[in-house]
Amino acid sequence: DIQLTQSPSTLSASVGDRITITCRASQTVSSWLAWYQQKPGKSPKVLIYQASKVESGVPSRFSGSGSGTEFTLTISSLQPDDFATYYCQQYNNYWTFGQGTKVEI
Amino acid sequence: QVQLEESGGGVVQPGESLRLSCAASGFPFNQSSFHWVRQAPGKGLEWVAVISYDGKITKYTDSVKGRFTISRDNSKNTVYLLMNSLKTEDTGVFYCARDGNLYCSGSTCTYFDYWGPGTQVTVSS
């Protein structure tokens, strides 16, 4: 099984900050990695797929990069609506998620 | 617009069964594969099962193999998850999600582009 480890688990930030979340895979997943945003009581929403492709309708402040075993999600200027939990997901071999990163004020 | 709506959750005792349904609308149902994903209380996301667009390929996470069965009825635009021999550790919100790759089959399936709101399953004595 491919394990995904996100860091940090919790991130305290302010509106306007640039933040980066890291996702490391236990073995290569090539570029088959997605990022999701989940708000309390809601279902996840995809932000990024294939490591760096931004899903339609997602604001341009969200970007993804990486390949192989190390990936990052960057929010260039944090907005009030961005305070949520973020998950990475690999789909190279079955599907697994990271443990999540909570972005809080 | 694409809509997924889960139903069938509830409170059951260990060892009992439940069947979840996921009704889809707003897109050609028979072109898409679907997944079930669960989230235990206060925990992260866990992929549970996938069914291909034609229903011929199904895959499961190890912890539910032999207990859960995913199926679909293309005439009703509905995906199902039959859960037998439920355990307390199966408690959580179950989400139905559409795969982002049309006509994918198992290993060619990708990320999840649409999700339903989820249905709560509680297994407790």
PDB file of N, CA and C in Angstrom, chain B residues 11-101:
ATOM      1  N   VAL B  11     -28.566   3.760  11.994  1.00  0.00           N
ATOM      2  CA  VAL B  11     -27.937   3.165  13.167  1.00  0.00           C
ATOM      3  C   VAL B  11     -28.247   1.670  13.189  1.00  0.00           C
ATOM      4  N   VAL B  12     -27.223   0.863  13.250  1.00  0.00           N
ATOM      5  CA  VAL B  12     -27.391  -0.589  13.293  1.00  0.00           C
ATOM      6  C   VAL B  12     -26.477  -1.175  14.359  1.00  0.00           C
ATOM      7  N   GLN B  13     -26.736  -2.425  14.710  1.00  0.00           N
ATOM      8  CA  GLN B  13     -25.894  -3.122  15.674  1.00  0.00           C
ATOM      9  C   GLN B  13     -24.785  -3.883  14.948  1.00  0.00           C
ATOM     10  N   PRO B  14     -23.712  -4.167  15.645  1.00  0.00           N
ATOM     11  CA  PRO B  14     -22.633  -4.966  15.028  1.00  0.00           C
ATOM     12  C   PRO B  14     -23.186  -6.281  14.482  1.00  0.00           C
ATOM     13  N   GLY B  15     -22.713  -6.637  13.282  1.00  0.00           N
ATOM     14  CA  GLY B  15     -23.158  -7.859  12.634  1.00  0.00           C
ATOM     15  C   GLY B  15     -24.327  -7.667  11.679  1.00  0.00           C
ATOM     16  N   GLU B  16     -24.989  -6.523  11.773  1.00  0.00           N
ATOM     17  CA  GLU B  16     -26.135  -6.264  10.902  1.00  0.00           C
ATOM     18  C   GLU B  16     -25.687  -5.715   9.541  1.00  0.00           C
ATOM     19  N   SER B  17     -26.685  -5.486   8.695  1.00  0.00           N
ATOM     20  CA  SER B  17     -26.404  -5.050   7.321  1.00  0.00           C
ATOM     21  C   SER B  17     -27.097  -3.726   7.018  1.00  0.00           C
ATOM     22  N   LEU B  18     -26.566  -3.029   6.014  1.00  0.00           N
ATOM     23  CA  LEU B  18     -27.173  -1.816   5.473  1.00  0.00           C
ATOM     24  C   LEU B  18     -26.878  -1.776   3.988  1.00  0.00           C
ATOM     25  N   ARG B  19     -27.782  -1.177   3.235  1.00  0.00           N
ATOM     26  CA  ARG B  19     -27.497  -0.920   1.827  1.00  0.00           C
ATOM     27  C   ARG B  19     -27.587   0.568   1.575  1.00  0.00           C
ATOM     28  N   LEU B  20     -26.482   1.141   1.141  1.00  0.00           N
ATOM     29  CA  LEU B  20     -26.445   2.550   0.778  1.00  0.00           C
ATOM     30  C   LEU B  20     -26.746   2.694  -0.709  1.00  0.00           C
ATOM     31  N   SER B  21     -27.374   3.810  -1.045  1.00  0.00           N
ATOM     32  CA  SER B  21     -27.652   4.126  -2.444  1.00  0.00           C
ATOM     33  C   SER B  21     -27.048   5.486  -2.778  1.00  0.00           C
ATOM     34  N   CYS B  22     -26.692   5.637  -4.041  1.00  0.00           N
ATOM     35  CA  CYS B  22     -26.172   6.913  -4.538  1.00  0.00           C
ATOM     36  C   CYS B  22     -26.884   7.201  -5.854  1.00  0.00           C
ATOM     37  N   ALA B  23     -27.805   8.159  -5.822  1.00  0.00           N
ATOM     38  CA  ALA B  23     -28.553   8.524  -7.016  1.00  0.00           C
ATOM     39  C   ALA B  23     -27.827   9.648  -7.737  1.00  0.00           C
ATOM     40  N   ALA B  24     -27.602   9.462  -9.042  1.00  0.00           N
ATOM     41  CA  ALA B  24     -26.839  10.423  -9.831  1.00  0.00           C
ATOM     42  C   ALA B  24     -27.729  11.087 -10.869  1.00  0.00           C
ATOM     43  N   SER B  25     -27.408  12.321 -11.198  1.00  0.00           N
ATOM     44  CA  SER B  25     -28.135  13.034 -12.235  1.00  0.00           C
ATOM     45  C   SER B  25     -27.260  14.130 -12.823  1.00  0.00           C
ATOM     46  N   GLY B  26     -27.666  14.584 -14.022  1.00  0.00           N
ATOM     47  CA  GLY B  26     -26.981  15.714 -14.635  1.00  0.00           C
ATOM     48  C   GLY B  26     -25.833  15.360 -15.561  1.00  0.00           C
ATOM     49  N   PHE B  27     -25.647  14.077 -15.835  1.00  0.00           N
ATOM     50  CA  PHE B  27     -24.564  13.643 -16.731  1.00  0.00           C
ATOM     51  C   PHE B  27     -24.880  12.213 -17.200  1.00  0.00           C
ATOM     52  N   PRO B  28     -24.200  11.733 -18.235  1.00  0.00           N
ATOM     53  CA  PRO B  28     -24.439  10.356 -18.723  1.00  0.00           C
ATOM     54  C   PRO B  28     -23.897   9.333 -17.732  1.00  0.00           C
ATOM     55  N   PHE B  29     -24.790   8.752 -16.976  1.00  0.00           N
ATOM     56  CA  PHE B  29     -24.413   7.871 -15.867  1.00  0.00           C
ATOM     57  C   PHE B  29     -23.554   6.704 -16.344  1.00  0.00           C
ATOM     58  N   ASN B  30     -23.926   6.109 -17.487  1.00  0.00           N
ATOM     59  CA  ASN B  30     -23.256   4.883 -17.924  1.00  0.00           C
ATOM     60  C   ASN B  30     -21.861   5.119 -18.488  1.00  0.00           C
ATOM     61  N   GLN B  31     -21.379   6.354 -18.463  1.00  0.00           N
ATOM     62  CA  GLN B  31     -20.012   6.646 -18.911  1.00  0.00           C
ATOM     63  C   GLN B  31     -19.042   6.781 -17.735  1.00  0.00           C
ATOM     64  N   SER B  32     -19.595   6.771 -16.537  1.00  0.00           N
ATOM     65  CA  SER B  32     -18.776   7.091 -15.363  1.00  0.00           C
ATOM     66  C   SER B  32     -18.624   5.923 -14.405  1.00  0.00           C
ATOM     67  N   SER B  33     -17.452   5.866 -13.796  1.00  0.00           N
ATOM     68  CA  SER B  33     -17.195   4.947 -12.706  1.00  0.00           C
ATOM     69  C   SER B  33     -17.402   5.696 -11.386  1.00  0.00           C
ATOM     70  N   PHE B  34     -17.648   4.924 -10.342  1.00  0.00           N
ATOM     71  CA  PHE B  34     -17.971   5.540  -9.055  1.00  0.00           C
ATOM     72  C   PHE B  34     -17.217   4.871  -7.917  1.00  0.00           C
ATOM     73  N   HIS B  35     -16.981   5.676  -6.883  1.00  0.00           N
ATOM     74  CA  HIS B  35     -16.300   5.223  -5.686  1.00  0.00           C
ATOM     75  C   HIS B  35     -17.160   5.478  -4.458  1.00  0.00           C
ATOM     76  N   TRP B  36     -16.917   4.701  -3.426  1.00  0.00           N
ATOM     77  CA  TRP B  36     -17.394   5.018  -2.090  1.00  0.00           C
ATOM     78  C   TRP B  36     -16.173   5.332  -1.225  1.00  0.00           C
ATOM     79  N   VAL B  37     -16.321   6.398  -0.446  1.00  0.00           N
ATOM     80  CA  VAL B  37     -15.260   6.857   0.450  1.00  0.00           C
ATOM     81  C   VAL B  37     -15.894   7.066   1.820  1.00  0.00           C
ATOM     82  N   ARG B  38     -15.203   6.675   2.881  1.00  0.00           N
ATOM     83  CA  ARG B  38     -15.775   6.884   4.206  1.00  0.00           C
ATOM     84  C   ARG B  38     -14.856   7.753   5.050  1.00  0.00           C
ATOM     85  N   GLN B  39     -15.485   8.329   6.072  1.00  0.00           N
ATOM     86  CA  GLN B  39     -14.761   9.205   6.992  1.00  0.00           C
ATOM     87  C   GLN B  39     -15.257   8.925   8.403  1.00  0.00           C
ATOM     88  N   ALA B  40     -14.418   8.316   9.213  1.00  0.00           N
ATOM     89  CA  ALA B  40     -14.768   8.058  10.608  1.00  0.00           C
ATOM     90  C   ALA B  40     -14.852   9.393  11.356  1.00  0.00           C
ATOM     91  N   PRO B  41     -15.581   9.425  12.451  1.00  0.00           N
ATOM     92  CA  PRO B  41     -15.755  10.684  13.195  1.00  0.00           C
ATOM     93  C   PRO B  41     -14.426  11.336  13.550  1.00  0.00           C
ATOM     94  N   GLY B  42     -14.247  12.572  13.104  1.00  0.00           N
ATOM     95  CA  GLY B  42     -13.043  13.323  13.411  1.00  0.00           C
ATOM     96  C   GLY B  42     -11.783  12.845  12.724  1.00  0.00           C
ATOM     97  N   LYS B  43     -11.932  11.943  11.762  1.00  0.00           N
ATOM     98  CA  LYS B  43     -10.772  11.357  11.099  1.00  0.00           C
ATOM     99  C   LYS B  43     -10.704  11.766   9.635  1.00  0.00           C
ATOM    100  N   GLY B  44      -9.736  11.194   8.929  1.00  0.00           N
ATOM    101  CA  GLY B  44      -9.524  11.507   7.529  1.00  0.00           C
ATOM    102  C   GLY B  44     -10.361  10.647   6.599  1.00  0.00           C
ATOM    103  N   LEU B  45     -10.052  10.763   5.323  1.00  0.00           N
ATOM    104  CA  LEU B  45     -10.806  10.079   4.283  1.00  0.00           C
ATOM    105  C   LEU B  45     -10.188   8.715   3.975  1.00  0.00           C
ATOM    106  N   GLU B  46     -11.046   7.748   3.730  1.00  0.00           N
ATOM    107  CA  GLU B  46     -10.594   6.399   3.399  1.00  0.00           C
ATOM    108  C   GLU B  46     -11.373   5.878   2.202  1.00  0.00           C
ATOM    109  N   TRP B  47     -10.672   5.543   1.148  1.00  0.00           N
ATOM    110  CA  TRP B  47     -11.321   4.940  -0.007  1.00  0.00           C
ATOM    111  C   TRP B  47     -11.831   3.548   0.357  1.00  0.00           C
ATOM    112  N   VAL B  48     -13.043   3.221  -0.110  1.00  0.00           N
ATOM    113  CA  VAL B  48     -13.673   1.946   0.248  1.00  0.00           C
ATOM    114  C   VAL B  48     -13.808   1.015  -0.951  1.00  0.00           C
ATOM    115  N   ALA B  49     -14.371   1.514  -2.059  1.00  0.00           N
ATOM    116  CA  ALA B  49     -14.658   0.631  -3.185  1.00  0.00           C
ATOM    117  C   ALA B  49     -14.839   1.447  -4.455  1.00  0.00           C
ATOM    118  N   VAL B  50     -14.673   0.774  -5.585  1.00  0.00           N
ATOM    119  CA  VAL B  50     -14.894   1.380  -6.898  1.00  0.00           C
ATOM    120  C   VAL B  50     -15.644   0.400  -7.782  1.00  0.00           C
ATOM    121  N   ILE B  51     -16.468   0.941  -8.675  1.00  0.00           N
ATOM    122  CA  ILE B  51     -17.126   0.129  -9.688  1.00  0.00           C
ATOM    123  C   ILE B  51     -16.955   0.815 -11.033  1.00  0.00           C
ATOM    124  N   SER B  52     -16.600   0.044 -12.042  1.00  0.00           N
ATOM    125  CA  SER B  52     -16.372   0.612 -13.356  1.00  0.00           C
ATOM    126  C   SER B  52     -17.681   1.040 -14.009  1.00  0.00           C
ATOM    127  N   TYR B  53     -17.569   1.775 -15.099  1.00  0.00           N
ATOM    128  CA  TYR B  53     -18.738   2.340 -15.773  1.00  0.00           C
ATOM    129  C   TYR B  53     -19.737   1.266 -16.228  1.00  0.00           C
ATOM    130  N   ASP B  54     -19.194   0.087 -16.548  1.00  0.00           N
ATOM    131  CA  ASP B  54     -20.055  -0.999 -17.040  1.00  0.00           C
ATOM    132  C   ASP B  54     -20.365  -2.036 -15.968  1.00  0.00           C
ATOM    133  N   GLY B  55     -19.878  -1.798 -14.765  1.00  0.00           N
ATOM    134  CA  GLY B  55     -20.147  -2.711 -13.669  1.00  0.00           C
ATOM    135  C   GLY B  55     -19.321  -3.976 -13.662  1.00  0.00           C
ATOM    136  N   LYS B  56     -18.425  -4.123 -14.641  1.00  0.00           N
ATOM    137  CA  LYS B  56     -17.686  -5.381 -14.768  1.00  0.00           C
ATOM    138  C   LYS B  56     -16.497  -5.466 -13.824  1.00  0.00           C
ATOM    139  N   ILE B  57     -15.989  -4.337 -13.389  1.00  0.00           N
ATOM    140  CA  ILE B  57     -14.812  -4.336 -12.517  1.00  0.00           C
ATOM    141  C   ILE B  57     -15.154  -3.661 -11.203  1.00  0.00           C
ATOM    142  N   THR B  58     -14.862  -4.349 -10.131  1.00  0.00           N
ATOM    143  CA  THR B  58     -15.034  -3.785  -8.778  1.00  0.00           C
ATOM    144  C   THR B  58     -13.760  -4.048  -7.983  1.00  0.00           C
ATOM    145  N   LYS B  59     -13.432  -3.123  -7.116  1.00  0.00           N
ATOM    146  CA  LYS B  59     -12.270  -3.277  -6.247  1.00  0.00           C
ATOM    147  C   LYS B  59     -12.640  -2.745  -4.864  1.00  0.00           C
ATOM    148  N   TYR B  60     -11.967  -3.291  -3.835  1.00  0.00           N
ATOM    149  CA  TYR B  60     -12.291  -2.939  -2.457  1.00  0.00           C
ATOM    150  C   TYR B  60     -11.018  -2.737  -1.639  1.00  0.00           C
ATOM    151  N   THR B  61     -11.131  -1.910  -0.614  1.00  0.00           N
ATOM    152  CA  THR B  61     -10.044  -1.852   0.348  1.00  0.00           C
ATOM    153  C   THR B  61     -10.064  -3.143   1.168  1.00  0.00           C
ATOM    154  N   ASP B  62      -8.911  -3.547   1.660  1.00  0.00           N
ATOM    155  CA  ASP B  62      -8.789  -4.856   2.311  1.00  0.00           C
ATOM    156  C   ASP B  62      -9.747  -5.036   3.479  1.00  0.00           C
ATOM    157  N   SER B  63      -9.982  -3.982   4.254  1.00  0.00           N
ATOM    158  CA  SER B  63     -10.771  -4.120   5.478  1.00  0.00           C
ATOM    159  C   SER B  63     -12.246  -4.412   5.225  1.00  0.00           C
ATOM    160  N   VAL B  64     -12.714  -4.270   3.995  1.00  0.00           N
ATOM    161  CA  VAL B  64     -14.129  -4.530   3.712  1.00  0.00           C
ATOM    162  C   VAL B  64     -14.330  -5.689   2.739  1.00  0.00           C
ATOM    163  N   LYS B  65     -13.239  -6.242   2.225  1.00  0.00           N
ATOM    164  CA  LYS B  65     -13.367  -7.359   1.277  1.00  0.00           C
ATOM    165  C   LYS B  65     -14.120  -8.510   1.929  1.00  0.00           C
ATOM    166  N   GLY B  66     -15.082  -9.051   1.177  1.00  0.00           N
ATOM    167  CA  GLY B  66     -15.881 -10.155   1.694  1.00  0.00           C
ATOM    168  C   GLY B  66     -17.080  -9.714   2.513  1.00  0.00           C
ATOM    169  N   ARG B  67     -17.117  -8.437   2.898  1.00  0.00           N
ATOM    170  CA  ARG B  67     -18.249  -7.926   3.677  1.00  0.00           C
ATOM    171  C   ARG B  67     -19.083  -6.915   2.882  1.00  0.00           C
ATOM    172  N   PHE B  68     -18.414  -6.080   2.073  1.00  0.00           N
ATOM    173  CA  PHE B  68     -19.116  -5.053   1.312  1.00  0.00           C
ATOM    174  C   PHE B  68     -19.169  -5.449  -0.162  1.00  0.00           C
ATOM    175  N   THR B  69     -20.255  -5.049  -0.828  1.00  0.00           N
ATOM    176  CA  THR B  69     -20.408  -5.279  -2.262  1.00  0.00           C
ATOM    177  C   THR B  69     -20.899  -4.007  -2.926  1.00  0.00           C
ATOM    178  N   ILE B  70     -20.143  -3.544  -3.909  1.00  0.00           N
ATOM    179  CA  ILE B  70     -20.563  -2.370  -4.684  1.00  0.00           C
ATOM    180  C   ILE B  70     -21.235  -2.856  -5.966  1.00  0.00           C
ATOM    181  N   SER B  71     -22.299  -2.177  -6.355  1.00  0.00           N
ATOM    182  CA  SER B  71     -22.999  -2.547  -7.580  1.00  0.00           C
ATOM    183  C   SER B  71     -23.642  -1.302  -8.160  1.00  0.00           C
ATOM    184  N   ARG B  72     -24.213  -1.448  -9.349  1.00  0.00           N
ATOM    185  CA  ARG B  72     -24.855  -0.300  -9.984  1.00  0.00           C
ATOM    186  C   ARG B  72     -26.016  -0.785 -10.835  1.00  0.00           C
ATOM    187  N   ASP B  73     -26.986   0.123 -11.024  1.00  0.00           N
ATOM    188  CA  ASP B  73     -28.116  -0.145 -11.905  1.00  0.00           C
ATOM    189  C   ASP B  73     -28.169   1.030 -12.880  1.00  0.00           C
ATOM    190  N   ASN B  74     -27.672   0.794 -14.082  1.00  0.00           N
ATOM    191  CA  ASN B  74     -27.597   1.888 -15.057  1.00  0.00           C
ATOM    192  C   ASN B  74     -28.986   2.352 -15.508  1.00  0.00           C
ATOM    193  N   SER B  75     -30.001   1.534 -15.324  1.00  0.00           N
ATOM    194  CA  SER B  75     -31.362   1.939 -15.703  1.00  0.00           C
ATOM    195  C   SER B  75     -31.955   2.898 -14.671  1.00  0.00           C
ATOM    196  N   LYS B  76     -31.370   2.886 -13.464  1.00  0.00           N
ATOM    197  CA  LYS B  76     -31.868   3.753 -12.390  1.00  0.00           C
ATOM    198  C   LYS B  76     -30.870   4.851 -12.026  1.00  0.00           C
ATOM    199  N   ASN B  77     -29.756   4.916 -12.743  1.00  0.00           N
ATOM    200  CA  ASN B  77     -28.716   5.908 -12.448  1.00  0.00           C
ATOM    201  C   ASN B  77     -28.319   5.877 -10.972  1.00  0.00           C
ATOM    202  N   THR B  78     -28.135   4.682 -10.463  1.00  0.00           N
ATOM    203  CA  THR B  78     -27.883   4.517  -9.028  1.00  0.00           C
ATOM    204  C   THR B  78     -26.751   3.520  -8.783  1.00  0.00           C
ATOM    205  N   VAL B  79     -25.920   3.875  -7.827  1.00  0.00           N
ATOM    206  CA  VAL B  79     -24.849   3.007  -7.348  1.00  0.00           C
ATOM    207  C   VAL B  79     -25.206   2.567  -5.924  1.00  0.00           C
ATOM    208  N   TYR B  80     -24.848   1.350  -5.594  1.00  0.00           N
ATOM    209  CA  TYR B  80     -25.176   0.807  -4.278  1.00  0.00           C
ATOM    210  C   TYR B  80     -23.917   0.344  -3.548  1.00  0.00           C
ATOM    211  N   LEU B  81     -24.026   0.311  -2.231  1.00  0.00           N
ATOM    212  CA  LEU B  81     -22.999  -0.326  -1.409  1.00  0.00           C
ATOM    213  C   LEU B  81     -23.734  -1.171  -0.374  1.00  0.00           C
ATOM    214  N   LEU B  82     -23.678  -2.472  -0.554  1.00  0.00           N
ATOM    215  CA  LEU B  82     -24.261  -3.391   0.411  1.00  0.00           C
ATOM    216  C   LEU B  82     -23.207  -3.727   1.447  1.00  0.00           C
ATOM    217  N   MET B  83     -23.524  -3.445   2.696  1.00  0.00           N
ATOM    218  CA  MET B  83     -22.562  -3.635   3.784  1.00  0.00           C
ATOM    219  C   MET B  83     -23.104  -4.700   4.734  1.00  0.00           C
ATOM    220  N   ASN B  84     -22.437  -5.834   4.763  1.00  0.00           N
ATOM    221  CA  ASN B  84     -22.804  -6.926   5.670  1.00  0.00           C
ATOM    222  C   ASN B  84     -21.812  -7.033   6.819  1.00  0.00           C
ATOM    223  N   SER B  85     -22.215  -7.742   7.849  1.00  0.00           N
ATOM    224  CA  SER B  85     -21.330  -7.991   8.998  1.00  0.00           C
ATOM    225  C   SER B  85     -20.666  -6.707   9.478  1.00  0.00           C
ATOM    226  N   LEU B  86     -21.473  -5.698   9.682  1.00  0.00           N
ATOM    227  CA  LEU B  86     -20.920  -4.388  10.045  1.00  0.00           C
ATOM    228  C   LEU B  86     -20.231  -4.431  11.405  1.00  0.00           C
ATOM    229  N   LYS B  87     -19.166  -3.662  11.515  1.00  0.00           N
ATOM    230  CA  LYS B  87     -18.378  -3.569  12.736  1.00  0.00           C
ATOM    231  C   LYS B  87     -18.437  -2.137  13.267  1.00  0.00           C
ATOM    232  N   THR B  88     -18.129  -1.976  14.534  1.00  0.00           N
ATOM    233  CA  THR B  88     -18.160  -0.624  15.105  1.00  0.00           C
ATOM    234  C   THR B  88     -17.195   0.303  14.361  1.00  0.00           C
ATOM    235  N   GLU B  89     -16.094  -0.247  13.870  1.00  0.00           N
ATOM    236  CA  GLU B  89     -15.115   0.576  13.162  1.00  0.00           C
ATOM    237  C   GLU B  89     -15.571   1.000  11.764  1.00  0.00           C
ATOM    238  N   ASP B  90     -16.734   0.520  11.325  1.00  0.00           N
ATOM    239  CA  ASP B  90     -17.300   0.982  10.051  1.00  0.00           C
ATOM    240  C   ASP B  90     -18.081   2.283  10.225  1.00  0.00           C
ATOM    241  N   THR B  91     -18.259   2.719  11.451  1.00  0.00           N
ATOM    242  CA  THR B  91     -18.993   3.957  11.722  1.00  0.00           C
ATOM    243  C   THR B  91     -18.342   5.148  11.037  1.00  0.00           C
ATOM    244  N   GLY B  92     -19.179   5.975  10.391  1.00  0.00           N
ATOM    245  CA  GLY B  92     -18.679   7.180   9.757  1.00  0.00           C
ATOM    246  C   GLY B  92     -19.629   7.694   8.703  1.00  0.00           C
ATOM    247  N   VAL B  93     -19.193   8.744   8.041  1.00  0.00           N
ATOM    248  CA  VAL B  93     -19.944   9.282   6.912  1.00  0.00           C
ATOM    249  C   VAL B  93     -19.440   8.602   5.643  1.00  0.00           C
ATOM    250  N   PHE B  94     -20.368   8.123   4.859  1.00  0.00           N
ATOM    251  CA  PHE B  94     -20.030   7.468   3.598  1.00  0.00           C
ATOM    252  C   PHE B  94     -20.389   8.402   2.446  1.00  0.00           C
ATOM    253  N   TYR B  95     -19.394   8.658   1.597  1.00  0.00           N
ATOM    254  CA  TYR B  95     -19.582   9.513   0.433  1.00  0.00           C
ATOM    255  C   TYR B  95     -19.522   8.689  -0.849  1.00  0.00           C
ATOM    256  N   CYS B  96     -20.356   9.058  -1.782  1.00  0.00           N
ATOM    257  CA  CYS B  96     -20.281   8.548  -3.145  1.00  0.00           C
ATOM    258  C   CYS B  96     -19.538   9.596  -3.968  1.00  0.00           C
ATOM    259  N   ALA B  97     -18.637   9.162  -4.839  1.00  0.00           N
ATOM    260  CA  ALA B  97     -17.869  10.105  -5.639  1.00  0.00           C
ATOM    261  C   ALA B  97     -17.733   9.592  -7.068  1.00  0.00           C
ATOM    262  N   ARG B  98     -17.791  10.505  -8.004  1.00  0.00           N
ATOM    263  CA  ARG B  98     -17.611  10.151  -9.403  1.00  0.00           C
ATOM    264  C   ARG B  98     -16.150  10.223  -9.789  1.00  0.00           C
ATOM    265  N   ASP B  99     -15.715   9.259 -10.580  1.00  0.00           N
ATOM    266  CA  ASP B  99     -14.338   9.304 -11.053  1.00  0.00           C
ATOM    267  C   ASP B  99     -14.214  10.336 -12.176  1.00  0.00           C
ATOM    268  N   GLY B 100     -13.083  11.014 -12.223  1.00  0.00           N
ATOM    269  CA  GLY B 100     -12.873  12.081 -13.195  1.00  0.00           C
ATOM    270  C   GLY B 100     -12.507  11.607 -14.584  1.00  0.00           C
ATOM    271  N   ASN B 101     -12.340  10.300 -14.771  1.00  0.00           N
ATOM    272  CA  ASN B 101     -11.943   9.746 -16.067  1.00  0.00           C
ATOM    273  C   ASN B 101     -13.091   8.921 -16.647  1.00  0.00           C
TER     274      ASN B 101
END
